[in-house]
Amino acid sequence: MQVVVLVKSIPDPSGEAKLGPDFLVIREGDGVLDPGDEYAVEAALTLAEASGGEVAVVSMGPANAASAIRRALAMGAHRATHISDEALRGADALATAKVLAAAVRRSPFDLVLAGVESTDGYTGTLPMTVAEMLGVPSATFARKVEVTAGVARVERQTEAGYDVVECALPALVTVTASAAEPRFPTLKGIMSARSKPLEQLALADLGLSPAEVAPTQRVVAVEATAEKGPGEVIQAGDDDAARIADLLAEAKVI
Amino acid sequence: MPIDPRDPLDVDRLLSDEQRQIRDLVREWVDANVLPGIEGWFERGEFPKEIAKELGALGLLGMHLSGYGCLGADAVSYGLACLELEAGDSGFRSFVSVQGSLSMFPIWKHGSEEQKKEWLPRMAAGEAIGCFGLTEPDFGSDPANMRTSARRDGSDWIVSGTKMWITNGGIADLAIVWAQTGEGIRGFLVPTDSPGFAANDIHRKLSLRASVTSELVLDDVRLPQEAVLPGVTGMKGTLSCLTEARFGIVWGALGAARACFECALEYSKTRVQWGKPIGAFQLTQRKLAAMSVELEKGLLLALHLGRLKDEGRLQPQQVSYGKLNNVREALKIAREARSILGASGITLEYPVIRHMNNLESVLTYEGTNEIHTLIVGEALTGLRAYE
């Protein structure tokens, strides 16, 4: 089984994200593999190991996205495609979906996996757009993915619990952070990554023109979230329980 | 442009991408798996033995050896891994040194094909733990005069003696025991479940508390001919192992020192006296500058030795330069850091006194500071002053 994982390099979440004057995230220094995507990589590796298949990761991003791709390879992915092009700077979700769909379409695939949404942009629309462009069904919010006889069986998380969804392959599935914990890469994974195929593509290699990926959205303003005030400390005393009950009622908890 | 206090001389650029990735992954692993538990392990005097398999899965055990399930990394990568492990705790680096350099290395270098196949894959995976029995209660710097002896009995060997200060002794599955024989000092592979073998852990240590240190007692342990390391006779066998382990210490000690330096630097910027951070006072800055200069010098020395090792040119005397300098300076850095932290520096809330106490062991094990001084002295003069 050929499994493709869409991965994204994001600025280190433990650092402070900075925005440029055009409100785009400044992507300097090494990026990290989006923690949400690690769940998709883990699910892909598990499926490929069970079926004797291979995992390919596909990522669009600037040159420093390479460290995120290497992380996926060190976890065990077999090959990678990195699409980088000056014309893609500021690409919106639709343009990114066009690029990723074009890259995925270049080789036969059975299953495309992705995180639910990116940890830096949170658009959450990209995977389904890619599925639509590829003309395959998409099953979202999977906490578990199994494949039997060409059919993906997905436990789709809901507010109440989970639905069981099935669809024929090829398909696209987004994986949540309730899926299996991502494996920690190994030193062997790092060392064997250097002999794995890493394909570097530009826009023209995908048969796309800059006009086709010109962003149709732009960020016009960014505002800081309001700072939270200090909490209220209720001292033990005569009316402490009443005050706590009032606060709970105010929060509509009781 | 401001310099990065964590890498002021940009030593990073001297490393390959792969070496940096290996270093970063070990650091990430230590942050997630060692730092959260280390205060408790140190305080209770425990080594979490179950972590051996995780170290094996990561690929750290015997990582600089090739084949037989070993990673086959270069010497610089191994050194960087030792540094990051010891930035967690010297006990963890000691475990990995003893497993990879003192237990797996002699089998890999001097062992028979059968010995390699039997032990190395399990040891690389952390499923079997090794220890190295050279030092004795009365023979530390002078191991050539050891009392432990092996005599032949038909085709078997009978080994008797006592080994002391043996890291991993009480948790080991296999002990590499060095003994006098009629034909010189030989190494023996002694499974620790052999009749007549016992390990007694040493308690009441105030250093390397997150590490098992034991006495090994061999009371007429009977071993088959296949238990002897066929490839080497005499002290050169033990020296080859010690050189490997000392190489790891050259790097490892810098990890402990870096952890102390970073802690002291942070503390100096936040601890306020007379209305300003103590890092704004000249005496503190002199300490911090001296610590950073020595750290960077030590790192460049380690990297140079690592590159010599990767070229196959590293001499034991050159490793002595590194062990002598880097452990001495690491201990000084730890003590300076302790003084910057004031009273806070004596508690386990901060890593400093733990590293400082650990480094007291690192200063004397694997060749004392004095012996390494005399090895350098001998290398310079051609005159041996230590016997």
XYZ file of C-alpha atoms in Angstrom:
641
model
C 0.000 0.000 0.000
C 1.299 3.424 -0.945
C 0.546 6.004 1.736
C 1.209 9.697 1.230
C 1.366 12.087 4.188
C 0.936 15.829 3.749
C 3.250 17.516 6.226
C 3.998 21.108 7.102
C 6.998 22.832 8.585
C 5.972 25.390 11.180
C 7.954 27.794 13.373
C 9.016 26.123 16.638
C 5.845 26.207 18.789
C 7.970 26.667 21.920
C 9.222 29.976 20.510
C 7.292 33.148 19.835
C 5.783 33.427 16.339
C 6.517 36.718 14.624
C 4.531 38.340 11.833
C 6.025 40.424 9.055
C 4.532 43.738 7.846
C 2.325 41.747 5.402
C 0.967 39.729 8.384
C 2.632 36.570 7.126
C 4.450 34.411 9.673
C 8.198 35.022 9.510
C 9.741 31.635 8.772
C 13.387 32.095 9.647
C 15.545 29.491 11.372
C 14.814 25.800 11.239
C 11.154 24.910 11.180
C 9.769 21.881 13.002
C 7.396 19.200 11.791
C 3.899 20.287 12.793
C 3.123 18.199 15.904
C -0.356 17.520 14.476
C 1.216 16.008 11.355
C 3.286 13.599 13.460
C 0.061 11.708 14.225
C -0.590 11.337 10.505
C 2.980 10.118 9.942
C 2.567 7.602 12.758
C -0.723 6.306 11.336
C 0.861 6.043 7.872
C 3.862 4.100 9.174
C 1.638 1.712 11.107
C -0.523 1.041 8.037
C 2.488 0.636 5.750
C 4.213 -1.724 8.192
C 1.105 -3.883 8.378
C 0.743 -4.080 4.600
C 4.382 -4.024 3.546
C 3.831 -0.699 1.838
C 5.725 2.546 1.723
C 5.189 6.016 3.128
C 5.954 9.137 1.119
C 5.786 12.583 2.679
C 4.901 15.644 0.622
C 5.550 19.123 1.895
C 5.348 22.606 0.472
C 7.470 25.248 2.155
C 10.635 27.321 2.037
C 14.128 25.791 2.167
C 14.040 25.562 5.961
C 11.118 23.122 5.758
C 13.805 20.511 5.118
C 14.259 19.842 8.846
C 10.562 18.974 9.215
C 10.833 16.601 6.256
C 13.963 15.013 7.735
C 12.058 14.464 10.962
C 9.382 12.494 9.098
C 12.108 10.484 7.339
C 13.850 9.838 10.680
C 10.542 8.530 12.037
C 10.591 6.006 9.199
C 8.994 7.497 6.082
C 10.571 6.077 2.928
C 10.706 9.033 0.567
C 9.901 12.706 0.451
C 8.910 15.422 -1.957
C 9.624 19.046 -1.100
C 8.024 21.741 -3.227
C 9.624 25.118 -2.872
C 9.228 28.131 -5.128
C 9.574 31.868 -4.641
C 6.150 32.248 -6.325
C 4.580 30.295 -3.461
C 5.441 32.816 -0.766
C 2.206 33.819 0.909
C 0.279 30.997 -0.764
C -3.178 30.614 0.749
C -4.925 27.335 1.567
C -6.410 26.992 -1.920
C -3.094 27.565 -3.704
C -1.354 25.169 -1.296
C -4.008 22.520 -1.992
C -3.440 22.885 -5.752
C 0.294 22.387 -5.298
C -0.032 19.401 -2.947
C -2.678 17.738 -5.127
C -0.461 18.153 -8.174
C 2.472 16.626 -6.289
C 0.453 13.692 -4.922
C -0.987 12.950 -8.376
C 2.475 12.323 -9.826
C 2.658 8.812 -8.364
C 0.083 6.111 -7.703
C -1.294 6.211 -4.146
C -3.811 4.303 -2.054
C -4.229 6.627 0.869
C -3.403 10.244 1.677
C -3.141 11.165 5.354
C -2.909 14.621 6.903
C -3.246 16.312 10.267
C -6.617 17.920 10.952
C -5.254 21.447 10.700
C -1.896 23.175 10.928
C -0.658 24.381 14.280
C 0.389 27.766 12.883
C -2.406 28.703 10.455
C -5.386 26.648 11.719
C -7.252 27.019 8.427
C -8.409 23.407 8.580
C -9.647 23.400 5.010
C -6.620 22.127 3.155
C -6.978 18.316 3.345
C -10.562 18.254 2.047
C -9.650 20.634 -0.759
C -6.809 18.324 -1.776
C -9.207 15.334 -1.705
C -11.660 17.193 -3.903
C -8.930 18.056 -6.400
C -7.717 14.464 -6.423
C -11.290 13.275 -6.876
C -11.143 10.926 -3.874
C -13.383 10.673 -0.817
C -12.229 12.279 2.410
C -12.869 11.074 5.948
C -11.959 13.589 8.624
C -11.118 13.623 12.357
C -9.944 10.026 12.477
C -8.855 8.685 15.842
C -8.187 5.351 14.179
C -7.631 4.242 10.580
C -7.651 0.650 9.377
C -7.499 -0.665 5.836
C -8.946 -4.013 4.812
C -9.351 -5.232 1.230
C -9.180 -1.801 -0.339
C -11.551 -0.176 2.140
C -10.555 2.369 4.789
C -12.415 2.038 8.052
C -12.204 5.189 10.109
C -13.285 5.958 13.628
C -14.362 9.552 13.233
C -14.343 11.560 16.437
C -17.545 13.402 17.291
C -18.642 15.412 20.276
C -20.595 12.443 21.586
C -18.033 9.728 20.860
C -17.135 8.453 17.433
C -18.785 7.393 14.175
C -17.475 4.512 12.115
C -17.037 5.584 8.510
C -15.929 3.469 5.586
C -14.764 4.510 2.165
C -13.121 2.822 -0.783
C -9.487 3.551 -1.540
C -7.957 5.690 -2.805
C -9.061 8.146 -0.153
C -7.851 10.951 2.068
C -8.096 10.808 5.869
C -7.256 13.456 8.460
C -5.907 12.182 11.757
C -6.463 13.785 15.165
C -4.193 13.947 18.197
C -6.315 11.197 19.782
C -4.779 8.693 17.363
C -1.747 6.600 18.336
C 1.139 8.575 19.888
C 3.782 9.388 17.293
C 6.939 7.316 17.622
C 10.160 9.056 18.680
C 12.646 9.119 15.803
C 15.793 7.033 16.185
C 19.443 7.740 15.479
C 19.256 4.993 12.880
C 16.342 6.833 11.291
C 18.469 9.974 11.065
C 21.395 8.099 9.552
C 19.338 6.138 7.051
C 17.475 9.292 5.968
C 20.505 10.368 3.972
C 20.062 7.468 1.565
C 16.302 7.986 1.109
C 15.011 9.711 -2.014
C 14.290 13.392 -1.432
C 12.785 15.047 -4.459
C 13.051 18.845 -4.731
C 10.419 20.360 -7.003
C 9.595 23.846 -8.197
C 6.202 25.033 -9.388
C 7.043 24.447 -13.058
C 7.843 20.771 -12.301
C 4.194 20.364 -11.329
C 2.951 22.032 -14.503
C 1.587 24.966 -12.522
C 2.074 28.629 -13.336
C 2.508 31.428 -10.768
C -0.874 32.806 -11.849
C -2.601 29.556 -10.900
C -1.293 29.742 -7.338
C -1.651 33.473 -6.797
C -3.317 33.931 -3.398
C -6.966 34.898 -3.510
C -6.993 35.723 0.177
C -4.833 38.055 2.193
C -4.654 38.911 5.864
C -5.739 42.505 6.317
C -5.338 42.876 10.060
C -4.082 40.935 13.060
C -5.082 41.776 16.594
C -3.691 40.488 19.846
C -6.143 38.577 21.999
C -7.248 40.451 25.081
C -5.031 39.779 28.056
C -6.644 37.801 30.820
C -7.030 39.585 34.148
C -5.737 38.028 37.353
C -7.823 35.285 38.932
C -9.829 35.856 42.077
C -8.576 34.252 45.265
C -11.394 33.402 47.657
C -10.196 33.203 51.241
C -11.727 30.663 53.573
C -14.431 32.454 55.518
C -18.111 32.747 56.197
C -19.325 33.398 52.649
C -16.675 31.483 50.663
C -19.019 28.710 49.514
C -21.692 31.215 48.439
C -19.150 33.225 46.433
C -17.895 30.077 44.699
C -21.493 29.061 43.907
C -22.148 32.538 42.439
C -19.067 32.263 40.226
C -20.069 28.796 39.005
C -23.559 30.077 38.219
C -22.027 33.041 36.401
C -19.984 30.606 34.317
C -23.228 28.678 33.685
C -21.656 25.524 35.100
C -24.441 25.116 37.646
C 25.196 40.992 15.531
C 24.687 39.480 18.998
C 26.303 36.110 19.695
C 24.297 33.123 20.901
C 25.242 32.464 24.553
C 24.606 28.766 23.903
C 27.067 28.668 21.019
C 29.133 31.844 21.207
C 31.893 30.668 18.848
C 29.483 29.154 16.328
C 30.962 25.691 16.810
C 27.707 24.405 15.322
C 28.907 25.239 11.847
C 31.804 22.806 12.275
C 29.317 19.934 12.543
C 27.587 18.137 9.694
C 23.801 18.279 9.341
C 23.620 14.677 10.462
C 25.777 15.312 13.538
C 23.559 18.239 14.492
C 20.420 16.152 14.038
C 21.820 13.367 16.189
C 22.814 15.883 18.853
C 19.392 17.543 18.757
C 17.526 14.242 18.968
C 19.522 13.078 21.999
C 18.938 16.466 23.638
C 15.220 16.170 22.967
C 15.207 12.655 24.399
C 17.079 13.766 27.530
C 14.700 16.694 28.025
C 11.716 14.346 27.820
C 13.060 11.260 29.588
C 15.869 12.204 31.965
C 15.248 15.710 33.263
C 11.721 15.108 34.606
C 12.861 12.174 36.770
C 16.472 12.860 37.585
C 16.040 14.776 40.836
C 14.052 11.903 42.287
C 16.388 9.189 41.018
C 19.407 11.052 42.333
C 17.783 11.711 45.690
C 16.647 8.099 46.113
C 19.901 6.688 44.740
C 18.276 4.791 41.858
C 19.077 4.099 38.246
C 15.871 3.359 36.285
C 17.056 0.120 34.709
C 14.041 -0.104 32.400
C 15.348 2.925 30.510
C 18.132 0.737 29.052
C 15.769 -0.594 26.378
C 14.736 2.931 25.465
C 18.389 3.899 25.090
C 18.763 0.840 22.891
C 15.715 1.681 20.767
C 17.036 5.196 20.285
C 20.288 3.663 19.029
C 22.684 4.994 21.675
C 24.156 1.720 22.932
C 27.370 0.920 21.089
C 26.408 3.601 18.580
C 30.025 4.117 17.449
C 30.451 0.409 16.657
C 29.380 -1.135 13.369
C 27.506 -4.311 12.521
C 25.796 -6.698 14.986
C 22.864 -4.336 15.507
C 25.083 -1.333 16.272
C 24.469 2.036 14.672
C 27.832 2.712 13.059
C 27.869 6.444 13.793
C 31.054 8.497 13.612
C 33.090 9.401 16.694
C 31.961 13.031 16.720
C 28.307 11.957 16.774
C 29.057 9.576 19.635
C 30.798 12.388 21.500
C 27.865 14.749 20.971
C 25.483 12.088 22.270
C 27.651 11.658 25.387
C 27.605 15.417 25.908
C 23.828 15.616 25.709
C 23.343 12.601 27.970
C 25.624 14.055 30.609
C 23.822 17.394 30.374
C 21.029 15.256 31.821
C 23.137 13.410 34.367
C 26.592 11.831 34.523
C 24.916 8.601 35.637
C 23.203 8.194 32.274
C 26.350 8.966 30.303
C 28.223 6.544 32.554
C 25.674 3.832 31.805
C 26.050 4.364 28.065
C 29.865 4.577 28.283
C 30.108 1.358 30.229
C 27.679 -0.440 27.964
C 29.090 0.775 24.647
C 32.753 1.491 25.255
C 33.718 -0.835 28.094
C 31.462 -3.848 27.547
C 30.458 -3.958 23.878
C 33.708 -2.509 22.531
C 36.009 -5.278 23.906
C 33.705 -7.922 22.423
C 33.488 -6.036 19.125
C 37.248 -5.438 18.994
C 38.751 -8.514 20.654
C 35.911 -11.053 20.698
C 35.260 -14.160 18.644
C 32.539 -14.215 15.987
C 30.395 -16.361 18.306
C 30.828 -13.913 21.186
C 29.884 -10.995 18.942
C 26.783 -12.726 17.621
C 25.689 -13.862 21.050
C 26.064 -10.590 22.902
C 26.298 -7.494 20.698
C 22.770 -7.386 19.208
C 21.151 -7.891 22.630
C 23.433 -5.331 24.222
C 22.788 -2.794 21.444
C 19.065 -3.235 22.084
C 19.508 -2.758 25.846
C 18.167 -6.254 26.474
C 21.444 -7.345 28.020
C 23.476 -5.019 30.239
C 27.246 -5.183 30.538
C 29.826 -4.088 33.075
C 33.607 -3.904 33.072
C 35.617 -5.452 35.886
C 39.137 -4.072 35.972
C 39.581 -2.005 39.163
C 40.066 -3.888 42.429
C 39.862 -2.754 46.050
C 43.656 -2.443 46.243
C 44.446 -1.763 42.579
C 43.017 1.386 41.012
C 45.610 3.411 39.117
C 47.829 0.324 39.158
C 45.611 -2.335 37.571
C 48.462 -4.367 36.093
C 49.169 -5.728 39.552
C 45.583 -6.965 39.999
C 45.007 -10.021 42.218
C 42.109 -11.543 40.279
C 43.417 -14.621 38.545
C 42.268 -17.334 36.194
C 43.744 -20.811 36.088
C 43.095 -23.612 33.670
C 41.219 -26.716 34.711
C 41.149 -29.069 31.772
C 39.610 -27.030 28.966
C 37.836 -24.725 31.471
C 38.994 -21.627 33.285
C 38.511 -21.018 36.998
C 38.388 -17.296 37.852
C 38.679 -15.863 41.364
C 39.009 -12.363 42.738
C 37.222 -9.162 43.710
C 36.496 -6.144 41.511
C 35.478 -2.771 42.955
C 33.704 0.434 41.864
C 32.075 -1.334 38.940
C 29.428 0.790 37.205
C 26.313 -1.248 36.255
C 27.684 -4.232 38.264
C 24.464 -5.016 40.134
C 22.231 -4.753 37.047
C 24.558 -6.441 34.565
C 23.865 -9.642 32.663
C 27.468 -9.892 31.534
C 30.708 -8.830 33.192
C 33.911 -8.362 31.218
C 36.409 -9.448 33.869
C 40.133 -8.989 33.517
C 42.343 -11.526 35.296
C 45.958 -12.615 35.587
C 46.713 -15.837 33.753
C 49.950 -17.699 33.139
C 50.079 -15.997 29.762
C 49.384 -12.441 30.952
C 46.185 -10.489 31.668
C 43.179 -11.832 29.734
C 39.576 -10.686 29.435
C 36.717 -13.074 30.281
C 33.038 -12.882 29.423
C 31.333 -13.812 32.667
C 27.538 -14.191 32.629
C 26.409 -12.791 35.967
C 24.287 -15.857 36.667
C 27.418 -18.036 36.735
C 27.762 -20.035 39.974
C 30.282 -18.299 42.244
C 29.602 -14.805 40.869
C 28.071 -12.151 43.105
C 27.568 -8.389 42.813
C 27.140 -6.215 45.903
C 25.948 -2.684 45.288
C 27.779 0.179 46.981
C 25.430 2.507 48.858
C 25.933 5.776 50.748
C 27.460 7.473 47.682
C 27.141 11.260 47.435
C 28.071 11.250 43.745
C 26.677 9.390 40.709
C 23.651 8.514 42.790
C 21.554 7.826 39.664
C 23.971 5.063 38.689
C 24.637 1.581 40.026
C 28.137 1.046 41.467
C 29.053 -2.403 42.714
C 31.623 -4.784 44.023
C 31.996 -7.996 41.993
C 33.038 -11.142 43.817
C 34.219 -14.140 41.799
C 34.623 -17.241 43.894
C 36.018 -20.021 41.699
C 33.777 -19.149 38.772
C 34.085 -21.908 36.173
C 34.044 -20.718 32.558
C 34.478 -22.575 29.291
C 37.409 -21.852 26.981
C 34.980 -19.903 24.735
C 34.551 -17.294 27.504
C 37.997 -15.786 27.025
C 38.425 -12.831 24.661
C 40.656 -14.444 22.036
C 41.958 -11.303 20.393
C 44.105 -9.729 23.082
C 46.500 -10.461 25.944
C 48.002 -7.959 28.398
C 47.161 -4.429 29.497
C 46.776 -3.172 25.930
C 43.372 -4.874 25.861
C 42.131 -2.930 28.855
C 43.759 0.291 27.631
C 41.953 0.021 24.285
C 38.625 -0.031 26.159
C 39.592 2.755 28.536
C 40.643 4.983 25.646
C 37.178 4.510 24.119
C 35.433 5.344 27.373
C 37.707 8.287 28.148
C 36.891 9.716 24.725
C 33.209 9.768 25.733
C 34.099 11.505 28.988
C 36.031 14.222 27.139
C 32.660 15.200 25.646
C 30.357 14.158 28.444
C 31.943 16.329 31.119
C 31.210 19.349 28.935
C 27.519 18.434 29.004
C 27.434 18.588 32.796
C 29.369 21.858 32.637
C 27.006 23.315 30.050
C 23.980 22.505 32.179
C 25.631 24.278 35.132
C 26.656 27.259 33.023
C 23.206 27.705 31.512
C 21.593 27.459 34.917
C 24.004 30.025 36.395
C 23.593 32.373 33.441
C 19.820 32.323 33.746
C 19.985 32.741 37.513
C 22.373 35.687 37.197
C 19.896 37.505 34.982
C 16.912 37.011 37.283
C 18.380 37.139 40.785
C 18.253 40.758 41.902
C 20.410 42.282 44.650
C 20.805 46.010 45.338
C 18.165 46.612 42.724
C 19.894 44.938 39.777
C 20.476 41.416 38.494
C 23.642 39.878 39.939
C 24.748 39.280 36.336
C 25.280 43.036 36.120
C 28.069 42.862 38.719
C 31.606 42.570 37.470
C 32.569 39.621 39.658
C 29.653 37.569 38.322
C 30.484 38.519 34.761
C 34.091 37.465 35.291
C 32.831 34.060 36.449
C 30.419 33.697 33.542
C 33.006 34.778 30.990
C 35.595 32.346 32.358
C 33.042 29.518 32.346
C 31.997 30.199 28.771
C 35.594 30.508 27.527
C 36.529 27.163 29.086
C 33.384 25.481 27.781
C 34.135 26.592 24.251
C 37.814 25.658 24.474
C 36.836 22.258 25.796
C 34.338 21.774 22.996
C 36.897 22.653 20.330
C 39.361 20.236 21.939
C 36.739 17.481 22.019
C 35.802 18.108 18.417
C 39.441 18.014 17.356
C 39.968 14.691 19.143
C 36.750 13.378 17.598
C 37.956 14.231 14.141
C 41.301 12.559 14.821
C 39.386 9.477 15.969
C 37.281 9.483 12.829
C 40.490 9.598 10.806
C 41.820 6.645 12.805
C 44.710 8.739 14.118
C 43.730 9.314 17.746
C 46.385 8.286 20.283
C 45.626 7.380 23.920
C 47.916 10.193 25.114
C 45.845 12.681 23.132
C 42.708 11.417 24.844
C 44.506 12.085 28.142
C 44.875 15.742 27.152
C 41.126 15.872 26.686
C 40.123 13.966 29.813
C 42.591 15.917 31.941
C 41.471 19.304 30.706
C 37.769 18.879 30.158
C 36.889 17.167 33.421
C 39.035 19.558 35.464
C 37.446 22.574 33.779
C 33.937 21.106 33.969
C 34.316 20.686 37.714
C 35.562 24.286 38.026
C 32.590 25.487 35.990
C 30.197 23.528 38.202
C 31.742 25.029 41.340
C 31.604 28.567 39.907
C 27.973 27.998 38.950
C 27.295 26.840 42.493
C 28.740 30.073 43.852
C 26.614 32.189 41.491
C 23.492 30.431 42.733
C 24.434 31.107 46.356
C 22.318 29.098 48.783
C 20.034 27.935 45.972
C 23.059 26.196 44.517
C 23.117 23.613 47.294
C 19.622 22.234 46.683
C 18.402 19.624 44.227
C 15.909 22.207 42.953
C 18.699 23.247 40.593
C 20.888 20.800 38.667
C 24.168 22.395 39.698
C 25.228 20.602 42.872
C 24.107 17.271 41.401
C 26.407 17.783 38.425
C 29.159 19.111 40.694
C 29.043 16.033 42.900
C 28.867 13.725 39.881
C 31.924 15.370 38.356
C 33.915 14.512 41.488
C 33.595 10.864 40.374
C 34.270 11.688 36.744
C 37.473 13.466 37.851
C 38.959 10.267 39.226
C 37.343 7.401 37.321
C 38.724 6.199 34.003
C 42.156 7.430 35.059
C 42.565 10.050 37.749
C 43.484 13.609 36.945
C 46.939 12.779 38.348
C 47.464 9.738 36.130
C 46.415 11.632 33.015
C 48.847 14.394 33.994
C 51.618 11.812 34.212
C 50.615 10.212 30.913
C 50.997 13.621 29.296
C 54.280 14.087 31.196
C 55.543 10.768 29.919
C 54.426 11.591 26.380
C 56.412 14.818 26.529
C 59.587 13.571 28.209
C 59.671 9.915 27.356
C 60.152 9.343 31.109
C 57.530 7.453 33.099
C 56.800 8.988 36.508
C 53.897 6.848 37.686
C 55.416 3.561 38.678
